[in-house]
Amino acid sequence: MNDRHIWVDYARGIGIMLVVYAHVARGLRNAGLPLDKASYMLIDSVIYSFHMSLFFFLSGLFFLASLDKYGAGKLMRGKVATIVYPYLIWSLLQGFIEVSLSAYTNAKTSVGEVLALLWMPRAHFWFLYVLFLIFGLAVLVYRQHQARRHGMIILSAAAFWVLHLYLALPFPFDYLANYFIFFVLGISVPSLLKQIEARPALYVLASLSIFIALQTLFHRTLHLIYTDHSLLLISLSCSGIILVTSMSMWLSRMRFTHWLGVIGQYSLPIYLMHILAASGTRIILSKIMHIDDVATQLLLACLAGILLPMLVYRCAQMPSLRLLDYLFTPPKCWSIGVLRK
């Protein structure tokens, strides 16, 4: 994996576009727009069967290198700045905007729900909450990461995943059980990634065939959706991860796909802001411009959910608008102090 693992940016780009599309489509359906129910439910279930597992997998890729370089304490202090800080800022910001605009949005939000962010994350911000906990758990189990223990960690994470299918675990243990295995797989597959990188087009064809076959079996033959408890779900997630990984390695070698890697580089600000951007676009189109065409709403809301966060983040890098940077990163004096402790 050369050139700064550039394919990872492409994978993040694919993943974040799936996130934005899925949330926009759900927002349109909750707003009562006439989406075709069968198509909507199938696409929604296919996306949710693997897209968040993909992000945990990508987060695990460089974990051991970071742990070796920084040590457990400095690594986790860094995650406070890069995960916990934006989680707190945006949970409060989006939460109170939703409270003030409850009359215009699909869901009604209370101040109490917003302030419960320390023990019950709201909306899509659960990912950052769980990701920080998974980094902490990984630090505990990998501090002595001898090869002989690595297989045991994978088996334990897999058993933890199976357990959550049959036992109602409280939050956040249910999310840890569901996603820790994919973080561990990200740590565990450097040799497979080298094989894929050597022949990405071949792996695209093979993984696409497997992905389609498994999704057809799951959704069409067994008539299941991603919320059903099935051992097949881990196969769906893994096939989706391998498909996106091989596609990303393949696309990263093409000049005309550079834009996808750029979107991936902005995946965190897009994740943080896309709900506000897309929901605001939907409200303007419906309430002010009286445009309820599903295709128009879907296209413009997705574009807004991707492009507006990128614009805001770029503006935050301008010297005249540096205060905007505090929406994404803590003040330099604070973050430097945290890292040096």
Coordinates of C-alpha atoms in Angstrom, one line a residue:
M1 CA 0.0 0.0 0.0
N2 CA 1.9 2.9 -1.3
D3 CA 1.4 6.7 -1.8
R4 CA 0.0 7.3 1.6
H5 CA -2.4 4.4 1.1
I6 CA -4.3 6.7 -1.3
W7 CA -6.9 4.0 -2.0
V8 CA -8.2 4.4 1.6
D9 CA -9.3 7.9 0.7
Y10 CA -11.2 6.4 -2.2
A11 CA -12.8 3.8 0.1
R12 CA -13.8 6.6 2.5
G13 CA -15.3 8.5 -0.4
I14 CA -17.4 5.6 -1.5
G15 CA -18.5 5.0 2.1
I16 CA -19.4 8.6 2.9
M17 CA -21.5 8.9 -0.3
L18 CA -23.4 5.8 0.7
V19 CA -24.0 7.4 4.2
V20 CA -25.3 10.6 2.7
Y21 CA -27.5 8.9 0.2
A22 CA -29.0 6.5 2.8
H23 CA -29.7 9.4 5.2
V24 CA -31.2 11.6 2.5
A25 CA -33.5 8.8 1.3
R26 CA -34.6 8.1 4.8
G27 CA -35.3 11.8 5.3
L28 CA -37.4 12.0 2.2
R29 CA -39.4 8.9 3.2
N30 CA -40.0 10.2 6.7
A31 CA -41.1 13.5 5.2
G32 CA -43.8 11.6 3.3
L33 CA -42.4 11.9 -0.2
P34 CA -43.6 9.1 -2.6
L35 CA -40.6 6.8 -2.8
D36 CA -41.2 3.4 -4.2
K37 CA -41.4 1.3 -1.0
A38 CA -39.9 -2.0 -2.4
S39 CA -36.9 -0.3 -4.1
Y40 CA -36.3 2.0 -1.1
M41 CA -36.3 -0.8 1.4
L42 CA -34.0 -3.0 -0.7
I43 CA -31.4 -0.3 -1.4
D44 CA -31.6 0.8 2.3
S45 CA -31.0 -2.7 3.6
V46 CA -28.2 -3.4 1.1
I47 CA -26.3 -0.2 2.1
Y48 CA -26.8 -0.8 5.8
S49 CA -25.6 -4.4 5.6
F50 CA -22.0 -3.2 5.2
H51 CA -21.3 0.5 4.9
M52 CA -20.7 1.3 8.6
S53 CA -18.7 -1.9 9.0
L54 CA -16.5 -0.5 6.2
F55 CA -15.6 2.5 8.2
F56 CA -14.6 0.5 11.3
F57 CA -12.5 -1.7 9.0
L58 CA -10.8 1.3 7.6
S59 CA -10.2 2.7 11.1
G60 CA -8.4 -0.5 12.1
L61 CA -6.0 -0.5 9.2
F62 CA -3.3 1.8 10.8
F63 CA -4.1 1.1 14.4
L64 CA -1.0 -1.0 15.2
A65 CA 1.3 1.4 13.5
S66 CA -0.1 4.3 15.5
L67 CA 0.0 2.3 18.7
D68 CA 3.7 1.4 18.1
K69 CA 4.5 5.0 17.1
Y70 CA 2.7 6.9 19.9
G71 CA 2.0 4.5 22.7
A72 CA -1.3 3.8 24.3
G73 CA -1.6 7.1 26.3
K74 CA -0.7 9.5 23.5
L75 CA -2.8 7.6 21.0
M76 CA -5.9 7.9 23.1
R77 CA -5.3 11.5 23.9
G78 CA -5.1 12.2 20.2
K79 CA -8.4 10.5 19.7
V80 CA -9.9 12.8 22.3
A81 CA -9.0 15.7 20.0
T82 CA -10.0 14.0 16.7
I83 CA -13.1 12.0 17.8
V84 CA -14.4 13.2 21.1
Y85 CA -14.1 16.9 20.5
P86 CA -16.0 16.9 17.2
Y87 CA -18.6 14.5 18.7
L88 CA -19.3 16.9 21.5
I89 CA -19.4 20.1 19.4
W90 CA -21.6 18.7 16.6
S91 CA -23.9 16.7 18.9
L92 CA -24.7 20.0 20.7
L93 CA -24.8 22.1 17.6
Q94 CA -27.0 19.9 15.5
G95 CA -29.1 18.9 18.6
F96 CA -30.0 22.5 19.5
I97 CA -30.7 23.4 15.9
E98 CA -33.1 20.5 15.7
V99 CA -34.7 21.6 18.9
S100 CA -35.3 25.1 17.5
L101 CA -36.5 23.8 14.2
S102 CA -38.7 20.9 15.4
A103 CA -41.7 22.4 13.7
Y104 CA -40.1 22.0 10.3
T105 CA -38.2 18.6 10.7
N106 CA -39.4 15.0 10.6
A107 CA -38.5 14.3 14.3
K108 CA -39.2 16.3 17.4
T109 CA -36.1 16.8 19.6
S110 CA -36.0 17.7 23.2
V111 CA -33.3 19.5 25.1
G112 CA -33.0 16.5 27.4
E113 CA -32.2 14.2 24.5
V114 CA -29.5 16.5 23.3
L115 CA -27.9 16.7 26.8
A116 CA -27.8 13.0 27.2
L117 CA -24.9 12.8 24.7
L118 CA -22.5 11.4 27.3
W119 CA -24.4 8.2 27.7
M120 CA -26.7 8.0 24.7
P121 CA -25.5 9.5 21.4
R122 CA -28.1 10.9 19.1
A123 CA -28.6 10.3 15.4
H124 CA -25.5 9.4 13.3
F125 CA -23.1 10.6 16.0
W126 CA -23.2 7.2 17.5
F127 CA -20.4 6.2 15.1
L128 CA -17.9 8.6 16.8
Y129 CA -19.0 7.6 20.2
V130 CA -18.5 3.8 19.5
L131 CA -15.3 4.4 17.5
F132 CA -13.6 6.0 20.5
L133 CA -14.7 3.1 22.7
I134 CA -13.4 0.6 20.1
F135 CA -10.0 2.4 20.0
G136 CA -9.9 2.2 23.8
L137 CA -10.8 -1.5 23.8
A138 CA -8.2 -2.2 21.0
V139 CA -5.5 -0.5 23.1
L140 CA -6.3 -2.8 26.0
V141 CA -6.2 -6.0 24.0
Y142 CA -3.3 -5.1 21.6
R143 CA -0.8 -3.5 24.1
Q144 CA 1.0 -6.9 23.9
H145 CA 0.2 -7.9 20.4
Q146 CA 2.3 -11.0 20.0
A147 CA 1.4 -13.1 16.9
R148 CA 0.3 -16.0 19.1
R149 CA -2.4 -13.7 20.7
H150 CA -3.6 -12.3 17.4
G151 CA -5.7 -15.3 16.4
M152 CA -7.2 -15.5 19.8
I153 CA -8.3 -11.8 19.5
I154 CA -10.0 -12.5 16.2
L155 CA -11.8 -15.5 17.5
S156 CA -12.9 -13.6 20.6
A157 CA -14.2 -10.7 18.5
A158 CA -16.0 -13.1 16.3
A159 CA -17.6 -14.8 19.3
F160 CA -18.6 -11.4 20.6
W161 CA -20.3 -10.7 17.3
V162 CA -22.2 -14.0 17.3
L163 CA -23.2 -13.3 21.0
H164 CA -24.9 -10.0 20.1
L165 CA -27.2 -11.8 17.6
Y166 CA -28.8 -14.0 20.4
L167 CA -28.4 -11.9 23.5
A168 CA -30.0 -8.4 24.0
L169 CA -26.9 -6.4 25.1
P170 CA -27.3 -2.9 26.5
F171 CA -25.8 0.1 24.7
P172 CA -22.9 0.5 24.0
F173 CA -22.0 -3.2 24.4
D174 CA -24.4 -4.1 21.5
Y175 CA -22.5 -1.7 19.2
L176 CA -19.1 -2.9 20.4
A177 CA -20.1 -6.5 19.8
N178 CA -21.4 -5.6 16.3
Y179 CA -18.5 -3.6 15.1
F180 CA -15.3 -4.5 17.0
I181 CA -14.8 -7.6 14.7
F182 CA -14.4 -5.3 11.6
F183 CA -11.9 -3.1 13.4
V184 CA -9.9 -6.2 14.2
L185 CA -10.2 -7.4 10.6
G186 CA -8.8 -4.1 9.5
I187 CA -5.8 -4.8 11.7
S188 CA -5.4 -8.4 10.5
V189 CA -5.5 -8.3 6.7
P190 CA -2.3 -6.6 5.4
S191 CA -1.3 -9.7 3.4
L192 CA -4.8 -9.9 1.8
L193 CA -4.6 -6.2 0.9
K194 CA -1.3 -6.6 -0.8
Q195 CA -2.8 -9.4 -2.9
I196 CA -5.8 -7.2 -3.8
E197 CA -3.5 -4.3 -4.7
A198 CA -1.5 -6.5 -7.0
R199 CA -4.6 -7.4 -9.1
P200 CA -7.5 -5.1 -8.1
A201 CA -9.5 -5.5 -11.3
L202 CA -9.7 -9.3 -10.8
Y203 CA -10.8 -8.8 -7.2
V204 CA -13.4 -6.3 -8.3
L205 CA -15.0 -8.9 -10.6
A206 CA -14.8 -11.7 -8.0
S207 CA -16.0 -9.7 -5.1
L208 CA -18.8 -8.1 -7.1
S209 CA -20.1 -11.5 -8.1
I210 CA -19.9 -12.8 -4.5
F211 CA -21.6 -9.6 -3.2
I212 CA -24.5 -9.8 -5.6
A213 CA -25.0 -13.5 -4.9
L214 CA -25.0 -13.0 -1.1
Q215 CA -27.3 -10.0 -1.3
T216 CA -29.7 -11.9 -3.6
L217 CA -29.7 -14.9 -1.2
F218 CA -30.3 -12.7 1.8
H219 CA -32.9 -10.3 0.5
R220 CA -34.7 -12.2 -2.3
T221 CA -34.4 -15.8 -1.3
L222 CA -34.6 -15.6 2.5
H223 CA -36.6 -12.4 2.5
L224 CA -34.4 -10.9 5.3
I225 CA -33.3 -7.3 5.9
Y226 CA -30.2 -6.0 7.7
T227 CA -32.0 -5.7 11.1
D228 CA -32.8 -9.4 11.1
H229 CA -30.5 -11.5 13.3
S230 CA -28.7 -13.8 10.8
L231 CA -25.2 -15.2 10.7
L232 CA -25.2 -14.3 7.0
L233 CA -24.8 -10.6 8.0
I234 CA -21.1 -10.9 8.7
S235 CA -20.7 -12.4 5.2
L236 CA -22.6 -9.5 3.7
S237 CA -20.4 -7.0 5.5
C238 CA -17.1 -8.7 4.6
S239 CA -18.1 -9.1 0.9
G240 CA -19.1 -5.4 0.8
I241 CA -15.8 -4.4 2.4
I242 CA -13.7 -6.4 0.0
L243 CA -15.7 -5.0 -2.9
V244 CA -15.2 -1.4 -1.9
T245 CA -11.5 -2.1 -1.1
S246 CA -10.8 -3.6 -4.5
M247 CA -12.8 -0.9 -6.3
S248 CA -10.9 1.8 -4.4
M249 CA -7.5 0.3 -5.3
W250 CA -8.6 0.0 -9.0
L251 CA -10.1 3.5 -9.2
S252 CA -7.2 5.1 -7.5
R253 CA -5.1 4.3 -10.5
M254 CA -7.3 6.3 -12.8
R255 CA -6.8 10.0 -13.3
F256 CA -10.5 10.9 -13.9
T257 CA -11.5 9.5 -10.4
H258 CA -9.4 11.9 -8.4
W259 CA -12.6 13.6 -7.2
L260 CA -13.5 10.4 -5.3
G261 CA -10.3 10.5 -3.2
V262 CA -10.9 14.2 -2.5
I263 CA -14.4 13.4 -1.1
G264 CA -12.8 10.7 1.0
Q265 CA -10.3 13.2 2.5
Y266 CA -13.3 15.3 3.6
S267 CA -15.2 12.3 5.0
L268 CA -15.2 13.5 8.6
P269 CA -16.6 17.0 8.0
I270 CA -19.1 15.5 5.6
Y271 CA -20.2 13.0 8.3
L272 CA -20.5 15.7 10.8
M273 CA -22.5 18.2 8.7
H274 CA -24.4 16.3 6.1
I275 CA -27.6 15.9 8.0
L276 CA -27.9 19.6 8.6
A277 CA -27.0 20.4 5.0
A278 CA -29.3 17.8 3.4
S279 CA -32.2 18.5 5.7
G280 CA -31.9 22.2 5.2
T281 CA -32.0 21.7 1.5
R282 CA -35.0 19.4 1.7
I283 CA -36.9 22.0 3.8
I284 CA -36.0 24.9 1.4
L285 CA -37.1 22.8 -1.6
S286 CA -40.4 21.6 0.0
K287 CA -41.5 24.5 2.2
I288 CA -40.2 27.5 0.2
M289 CA -39.8 26.4 -3.4
H290 CA -42.6 23.8 -3.2
I291 CA -40.5 21.2 -5.1
D292 CA -41.5 17.7 -4.1
D293 CA -40.2 15.7 -7.0
V294 CA -38.3 12.8 -5.5
A295 CA -35.5 12.7 -8.0
T296 CA -34.8 16.4 -7.7
Q297 CA -35.0 16.3 -3.9
L298 CA -32.7 13.3 -3.7
L299 CA -30.1 14.7 -6.1
L300 CA -29.9 18.2 -4.6
A301 CA -30.0 17.0 -1.0
C302 CA -27.1 14.5 -1.7
L303 CA -25.1 17.2 -3.4
A304 CA -25.7 19.6 -0.6
G305 CA -24.8 16.9 2.0
I306 CA -21.4 16.4 0.3
L307 CA -20.4 19.8 -1.1
L308 CA -21.6 22.2 1.7
P309 CA -19.5 20.5 4.4
M310 CA -16.5 20.5 2.1
L311 CA -17.0 24.2 1.5
V312 CA -17.4 25.0 5.2
Y313 CA -14.3 23.0 6.0
R314 CA -12.3 24.7 3.3
C315 CA -13.4 28.1 4.6
A316 CA -12.3 27.1 8.1
Q317 CA -8.8 26.9 6.8
M318 CA -8.8 30.5 5.6
P319 CA -7.0 32.9 8.0
S320 CA -9.9 35.3 8.0
L321 CA -12.3 32.5 9.1
R322 CA -10.2 30.6 11.5
L323 CA -12.9 30.6 14.1
L324 CA -14.8 28.1 12.0
D325 CA -11.9 25.7 12.5
Y326 CA -13.1 25.2 16.1
L327 CA -16.1 23.4 14.7
F328 CA -13.7 20.5 13.7
T329 CA -10.6 20.8 15.8
P330 CA -9.9 22.1 19.3
P331 CA -7.7 25.2 19.8
K332 CA -4.1 24.5 19.1
C333 CA -2.9 25.3 22.6
W334 CA -5.4 22.8 24.1
S335 CA -4.7 20.0 21.6
I336 CA -0.9 20.4 21.9
G337 CA -1.3 20.3 25.7
V338 CA -3.4 17.1 25.5
L339 CA -0.8 15.4 23.3
R340 CA 2.2 16.3 25.4
K341 CA 0.7 15.1 28.7

